[in-house]
Coordinates of C-alpha atoms in Angstrom, one line a residue:
M5 CA 9.7 -29.7 17.1
S6 CA 9.9 -28.2 20.1
E7 CA 10.8 -24.0 20.8
S8 CA 14.0 -25.1 22.0
D9 CA 15.4 -26.4 19.2
T10 CA 16.5 -24.0 15.8
A11 CA 14.3 -22.7 13.3
E12 CA 15.3 -23.0 9.9
L13 CA 12.3 -20.8 9.1
L14 CA 10.9 -18.7 11.7
V15 CA 7.3 -17.4 11.6
L16 CA 7.0 -13.7 14.0
R17 CA 3.5 -13.9 16.2
R18 CA 2.4 -10.5 14.7
G19 CA -1.1 -11.0 12.0
A20 CA -2.1 -8.7 9.2
H21 CA -5.6 -7.5 8.3
G22 CA -6.6 -9.6 11.3
M23 CA -6.3 -12.9 9.4
P24 CA -4.2 -15.4 11.8
I25 CA -0.5 -15.7 11.8
E26 CA -0.9 -19.9 11.6
S27 CA -2.7 -19.7 7.4
Y28 CA 0.6 -18.0 6.6
A29 CA 2.6 -20.5 8.5
D30 CA 0.8 -23.0 7.2
A31 CA 1.1 -21.7 3.7
L32 CA 4.5 -21.6 4.6
R33 CA 4.9 -25.1 5.4
T34 CA 2.1 -26.4 2.0
R35 CA 5.4 -24.5 -0.3
L36 CA 8.1 -26.0 1.9
P37 CA 7.8 -29.8 3.0
E38 CA 10.7 -30.4 3.5
W39 CA 11.6 -27.2 5.8
D40 CA 11.0 -27.0 9.4
V41 CA 8.3 -24.3 9.7
T42 CA 8.1 -22.6 12.9
L43 CA 5.7 -20.3 14.3
A44 CA 6.4 -17.9 17.7
R45 CA 3.3 -17.6 19.4
T46 CA 4.7 -15.9 22.4
P47 CA 7.2 -13.1 23.4
T48 CA 9.0 -15.4 24.8
A49 CA 9.7 -17.8 22.0
E50 CA 10.0 -14.5 19.6
R51 CA 12.7 -13.8 21.6
D52 CA 14.6 -17.3 22.1
L53 CA 13.7 -18.3 18.6
I54 CA 15.7 -15.6 16.7
E55 CA 18.5 -16.1 18.7
D56 CA 19.8 -18.5 15.9
A57 CA 17.5 -18.7 13.3
R58 CA 19.0 -17.6 10.3
F59 CA 15.7 -16.6 7.9
V60 CA 12.8 -14.8 9.6
T61 CA 9.4 -13.4 7.9
G62 CA 7.1 -11.1 9.5
M63 CA 5.3 -7.5 10.3
M64 CA 7.7 -6.3 12.5
L65 CA 11.0 -6.5 14.0
D66 CA 12.3 -3.5 15.9
E67 CA 15.7 -2.9 17.5
E68 CA 14.6 -5.0 21.2
L69 CA 13.9 -8.0 19.9
L70 CA 17.1 -7.9 17.1
E71 CA 19.6 -7.2 19.4
H72 CA 18.5 -11.5 20.3
A73 CA 19.7 -12.5 16.4
R74 CA 22.5 -13.6 16.7
S75 CA 22.8 -15.5 13.8
L76 CA 20.1 -13.5 11.5
E77 CA 20.8 -13.2 7.7
V78 CA 17.3 -13.1 5.7
F79 CA 14.1 -10.9 7.3
G80 CA 11.5 -11.7 4.6
C81 CA 9.1 -8.1 6.1
A82 CA 5.5 -9.4 4.9
Y83 CA 4.7 -5.8 4.0
A84 CA 6.0 -4.0 0.9
G85 CA 6.8 -0.9 3.1
T86 CA 10.2 -1.0 5.3
G87 CA 10.2 2.3 7.2
H88 CA 8.9 0.8 9.8
L89 CA 12.1 -1.2 10.1
P90 CA 15.2 -0.8 11.6
L91 CA 17.3 -0.5 8.8
T92 CA 20.2 0.8 9.3
E93 CA 21.2 -1.7 12.3
L94 CA 20.0 -4.6 9.7
D95 CA 22.6 -2.9 7.4
E96 CA 25.0 -2.7 10.0
R97 CA 24.4 -6.5 10.8
D98 CA 25.0 -7.9 6.9
V99 CA 20.9 -8.5 6.9
T100 CA 19.5 -9.4 3.8
V101 CA 16.3 -7.5 3.4
T102 CA 13.1 -8.5 1.4
N103 CA 9.6 -6.9 1.4
A104 CA 6.0 -8.2 -0.3
S105 CA 6.2 -5.9 -2.7
G106 CA 3.2 -7.4 -5.4
V107 CA 1.4 -9.2 -2.8
H108 CA -1.2 -5.9 -2.8
G109 CA -1.2 -4.4 -6.7
P110 CA -4.6 -6.9 -7.7
N111 CA -6.7 -6.3 -4.3
I112 CA -5.6 -2.1 -4.4
G113 CA -5.5 -2.1 -8.6
E114 CA -9.3 -3.1 -7.5
H115 CA -9.9 -0.7 -5.0
V116 CA -8.7 2.3 -6.6
L117 CA -10.5 1.6 -9.9
G118 CA -13.7 0.7 -7.4
A119 CA -13.4 4.7 -6.2
I120 CA -12.7 6.4 -10.0
L121 CA -15.8 4.6 -11.1
R122 CA -18.3 5.3 -7.8
F123 CA -17.2 9.2 -8.1
A124 CA -16.8 8.9 -12.3
R125 CA -20.9 7.2 -12.4
R126 CA -21.9 9.3 -8.6
F127 CA -23.3 6.0 -7.4
H128 CA -23.6 7.6 -4.3
V129 CA -25.8 10.4 -5.3
G130 CA -27.7 7.0 -5.9
A131 CA -27.1 5.3 -3.1
R132 CA -28.7 8.3 -0.6
R133 CA -31.6 8.5 -3.0
Q134 CA -32.7 5.1 -2.8
E135 CA -32.1 5.2 1.0
R136 CA -35.1 8.1 0.9
R137 CA -36.4 6.2 -1.7
E138 CA -35.9 8.9 -4.6
W139 CA -36.8 7.9 -7.9
R140 CA -35.1 11.0 -9.3
H141 CA -32.1 11.8 -12.4
Y142 CA -28.9 12.4 -11.3
K143 CA -25.9 13.3 -13.2
T144 CA -23.0 11.7 -14.0
H145 CA -19.4 12.1 -15.7
E146 CA -18.2 9.6 -17.6
L147 CA -14.8 7.8 -17.0
Q148 CA -13.7 8.0 -21.3
D149 CA -11.1 10.4 -22.2
S150 CA -10.5 11.1 -18.6
T151 CA -7.1 11.8 -17.8
V152 CA -5.9 10.0 -14.6
T153 CA -2.8 10.7 -12.9
I154 CA -1.2 7.9 -10.6
V155 CA 2.1 8.8 -8.2
G156 CA 4.1 5.7 -8.3
L157 CA 4.9 2.7 -10.2
G158 CA 5.9 0.0 -8.0
A159 CA 3.1 -3.3 -8.7
I160 CA 0.0 -1.2 -7.1
G161 CA 1.2 1.9 -9.7
R162 CA 1.0 -0.5 -12.4
A163 CA -2.0 -2.6 -11.3
V164 CA -4.0 0.4 -11.2
C165 CA -2.8 1.2 -15.1
E166 CA -3.3 -2.7 -15.8
R167 CA -7.4 -1.9 -14.8
L168 CA -7.6 0.5 -16.6
E169 CA -7.1 0.4 -19.6
A170 CA -10.0 -1.0 -21.6
F171 CA -11.5 2.5 -20.1
G172 CA -9.8 4.4 -23.3
V173 CA -8.4 6.7 -20.2
E174 CA -5.0 8.9 -20.9
T175 CA -2.3 7.8 -18.0
V176 CA 0.1 9.9 -16.5
G177 CA 2.7 8.1 -14.2
V178 CA 4.5 10.1 -11.7
R179 CA 7.9 8.4 -10.7
Y180 CA 11.5 9.1 -9.1
S181 CA 13.5 7.8 -12.4
P182 CA 11.0 8.5 -15.2
E183 CA 14.3 7.6 -17.3
K184 CA 13.1 4.2 -16.8
G185 CA 9.6 4.2 -18.7
G186 CA 6.6 3.0 -17.4
P187 CA 3.2 1.3 -18.2
T188 CA 1.3 4.5 -18.5
D189 CA 0.7 6.8 -22.2
E190 CA 3.3 8.6 -20.1
V191 CA 5.7 9.3 -18.0
I192 CA 6.9 12.3 -15.7
G193 CA 9.1 12.4 -12.2
F194 CA 8.6 15.2 -9.8
D195 CA 10.5 17.9 -11.5
D196 CA 8.1 20.9 -10.6
E197 CA 7.1 22.6 -14.2
E198 CA 6.0 18.7 -15.3
F199 CA 4.5 18.1 -12.0
E200 CA 2.3 21.3 -12.2
D201 CA 1.5 20.6 -15.9
A202 CA 0.3 17.1 -15.4
L203 CA -1.9 18.2 -12.1
A204 CA -3.6 20.5 -14.0
R205 CA -5.1 18.3 -16.7
T206 CA -5.5 16.2 -14.1
E207 CA -9.6 14.6 -13.5
Y208 CA -8.3 11.8 -11.3
L209 CA -4.5 11.7 -9.3
V210 CA -4.0 8.3 -7.8
L211 CA -1.3 8.3 -4.6
A212 CA 0.0 5.0 -4.8
C213 CA 3.9 5.8 -3.8
P214 CA 5.7 5.5 -0.8
L215 CA 6.0 7.9 1.5
T216 CA 9.4 9.2 1.3
E217 CA 11.0 12.9 1.8
T218 CA 10.0 13.9 -1.8
T219 CA 6.3 12.5 -1.5
R220 CA 5.6 13.7 2.4
G221 CA 3.1 16.8 1.6
V222 CA 3.7 16.5 -2.2
I223 CA -0.9 17.2 -2.3
D224 CA 0.3 20.6 -0.2
R225 CA -2.6 23.6 -1.3
E226 CA -0.1 25.1 -4.6
A227 CA -1.0 21.2 -6.3
L228 CA -4.4 21.5 -5.1
V229 CA -5.2 25.0 -6.4
T230 CA -3.5 24.0 -9.7
I231 CA -5.5 20.7 -10.2
D232 CA -8.5 20.8 -12.6
P233 CA -11.8 21.4 -10.3
N234 CA -13.1 18.4 -11.3
A235 CA -10.5 16.0 -9.9
V236 CA -11.3 13.6 -7.5
L237 CA -8.1 12.8 -5.8
V238 CA -7.7 8.6 -4.6
N239 CA -5.1 8.1 -1.8
V240 CA -3.9 3.9 -1.6
A241 CA -1.0 5.5 -0.2
R242 CA 0.4 7.3 3.2
G243 CA -1.5 10.0 5.1
P244 CA 0.9 12.4 5.2
V245 CA 1.2 11.8 1.6
V246 CA -1.3 14.9 1.7
E247 CA -1.8 17.9 3.7
T248 CA -4.7 17.5 5.6
D249 CA -5.3 20.8 6.3
A250 CA -4.8 22.0 2.5
L251 CA -7.3 19.4 1.6
L252 CA -9.7 20.3 3.9
T253 CA -9.4 24.2 2.0
A254 CA -9.4 22.3 -1.3
L255 CA -13.2 20.2 -0.1
R256 CA -14.4 23.3 1.5
S257 CA -13.5 25.8 -1.0
G258 CA -14.0 23.3 -4.4
W259 CA -11.2 22.8 -6.0
I260 CA -11.6 19.4 -6.0
R261 CA -14.5 17.0 -7.1
G262 CA -14.3 15.0 -4.6
A263 CA -11.5 13.0 -1.8
A264 CA -11.5 8.8 -2.1
L265 CA -9.1 7.9 1.4
D266 CA -7.9 4.9 2.3
V267 CA -5.4 6.4 4.3
T268 CA -5.3 9.9 6.5
D269 CA -3.4 11.8 8.6
P270 CA -3.7 11.8 11.3
E271 CA -4.4 7.9 11.5
P272 CA -6.7 6.2 12.7
L273 CA -9.3 9.2 11.8
P274 CA -10.5 10.8 15.1
E275 CA -14.2 10.9 15.0
A276 CA -14.9 14.9 15.5
H277 CA -12.7 14.7 12.3
P278 CA -14.3 17.1 9.7
L279 CA -13.2 14.7 7.0
W280 CA -15.6 12.0 7.8
T281 CA -18.9 14.7 7.3
F282 CA -17.9 15.5 3.8
S283 CA -20.6 14.0 1.3
N284 CA -18.1 13.9 -1.3
V285 CA -15.1 12.2 0.5
Q286 CA -15.3 8.2 0.3
I287 CA -13.7 7.2 3.6
T288 CA -11.7 3.3 4.3
P289 CA -10.2 2.0 7.3
H290 CA -6.8 1.5 5.3
N291 CA -8.7 -1.4 4.2
A292 CA -7.5 -1.5 0.4
G293 CA -4.6 -3.8 1.2
H294 CA -7.2 -7.1 2.6
T295 CA -7.2 -9.8 0.3
P296 CA -8.3 -13.5 1.7
K297 CA -4.9 -14.0 -0.8
Y298 CA -2.6 -11.7 1.1
Y299 CA -0.7 -14.8 3.3
D300 CA -0.2 -16.9 -0.1
R301 CA 0.9 -14.9 -2.1
L302 CA 3.6 -13.4 0.4
A303 CA 4.4 -16.5 1.0
D304 CA 4.8 -17.1 -2.7
I305 CA 8.0 -14.8 -2.6
V306 CA 8.7 -16.3 1.0
A307 CA 8.7 -19.3 -0.1
E308 CA 10.8 -18.9 -3.2
N309 CA 13.3 -16.5 -1.7
A310 CA 14.1 -19.7 1.4
S311 CA 14.6 -22.3 -1.3
R312 CA 17.0 -19.7 -2.9
F313 CA 18.9 -19.1 0.5
R314 CA 19.3 -22.4 1.5
A315 CA 20.8 -23.0 -2.4
D316 CA 23.0 -20.2 -1.7
P317 CA 23.5 -17.8 1.1
N318 CA 24.5 -15.1 -1.1
A319 CA 22.2 -15.7 -3.9
E320 CA 19.8 -12.8 -5.1
L321 CA 16.2 -12.5 -3.8
E322 CA 13.1 -11.7 -5.3
N323 CA 12.0 -8.1 -3.6
Q324 CA 15.6 -7.5 -1.6
I325 CA 15.2 -3.7 -1.2
D326 CA 18.8 -1.8 -1.6
S327 CA 20.6 -1.9 1.7

């Protein structure tokens, strides 16, 4: 299919996690052998092909490119979060938007579990002693009977909860609509009193929520003073969910035992930032989302939606977000 033809399913050129976008296009072709799946590999190709495309998928779709989209009906976002998209303009054009919720559940769930076990068994202390060839015992902790609070019970939060089931922990889930329940032993909302009570008895606080007006800065100075001093903070959400200055104070003052940060504010974390200097802070460069199965899981969602769309342009789609 030439780039001048109409793209039945258009894939935009930006890849994710350093993996070539060609792999995503190939995964879609495997699942949709009857479709013409076209990859726009240059900015010019994107502008030309999106003019008549009805179904488009990709990581990004900015306002400038959207201006060229005359026939767009569905945009399959390749990220779980959609806050970077021009959602107002898409809604005004009656474009259905879906996200990649569920793609990251297994790998980020494993990342969180690894971070928790690292602090429970203090593998970082053992690693330092290995580097020094020092055979000397050190104290550790036990995960069993701990309380783990998970803020956000989407696909990632649920995956974390599932992986904790074998460890004999008590789990508390925090979500906007606690009446909906969840897989945790207890589900609460962001109500001040309930949330404060959960923090006071939490030994591992996992942040797996989207960044919203409610969650921005939800872990502030007051939260860090309230939390159990033996608690560990694990952030796989977004950096601004935690107030960085308050976290620095908490670490310096011993208000918490440590932190595992896959996201930071600012991000990328500057080379001279003090967060790099703490021995009880694990920093990974927004890497929890990486998995070799990313494009395969994403293609499963988008291919299913493309099939539904072809059968009925008004059909409800998987992971369709509210306008």
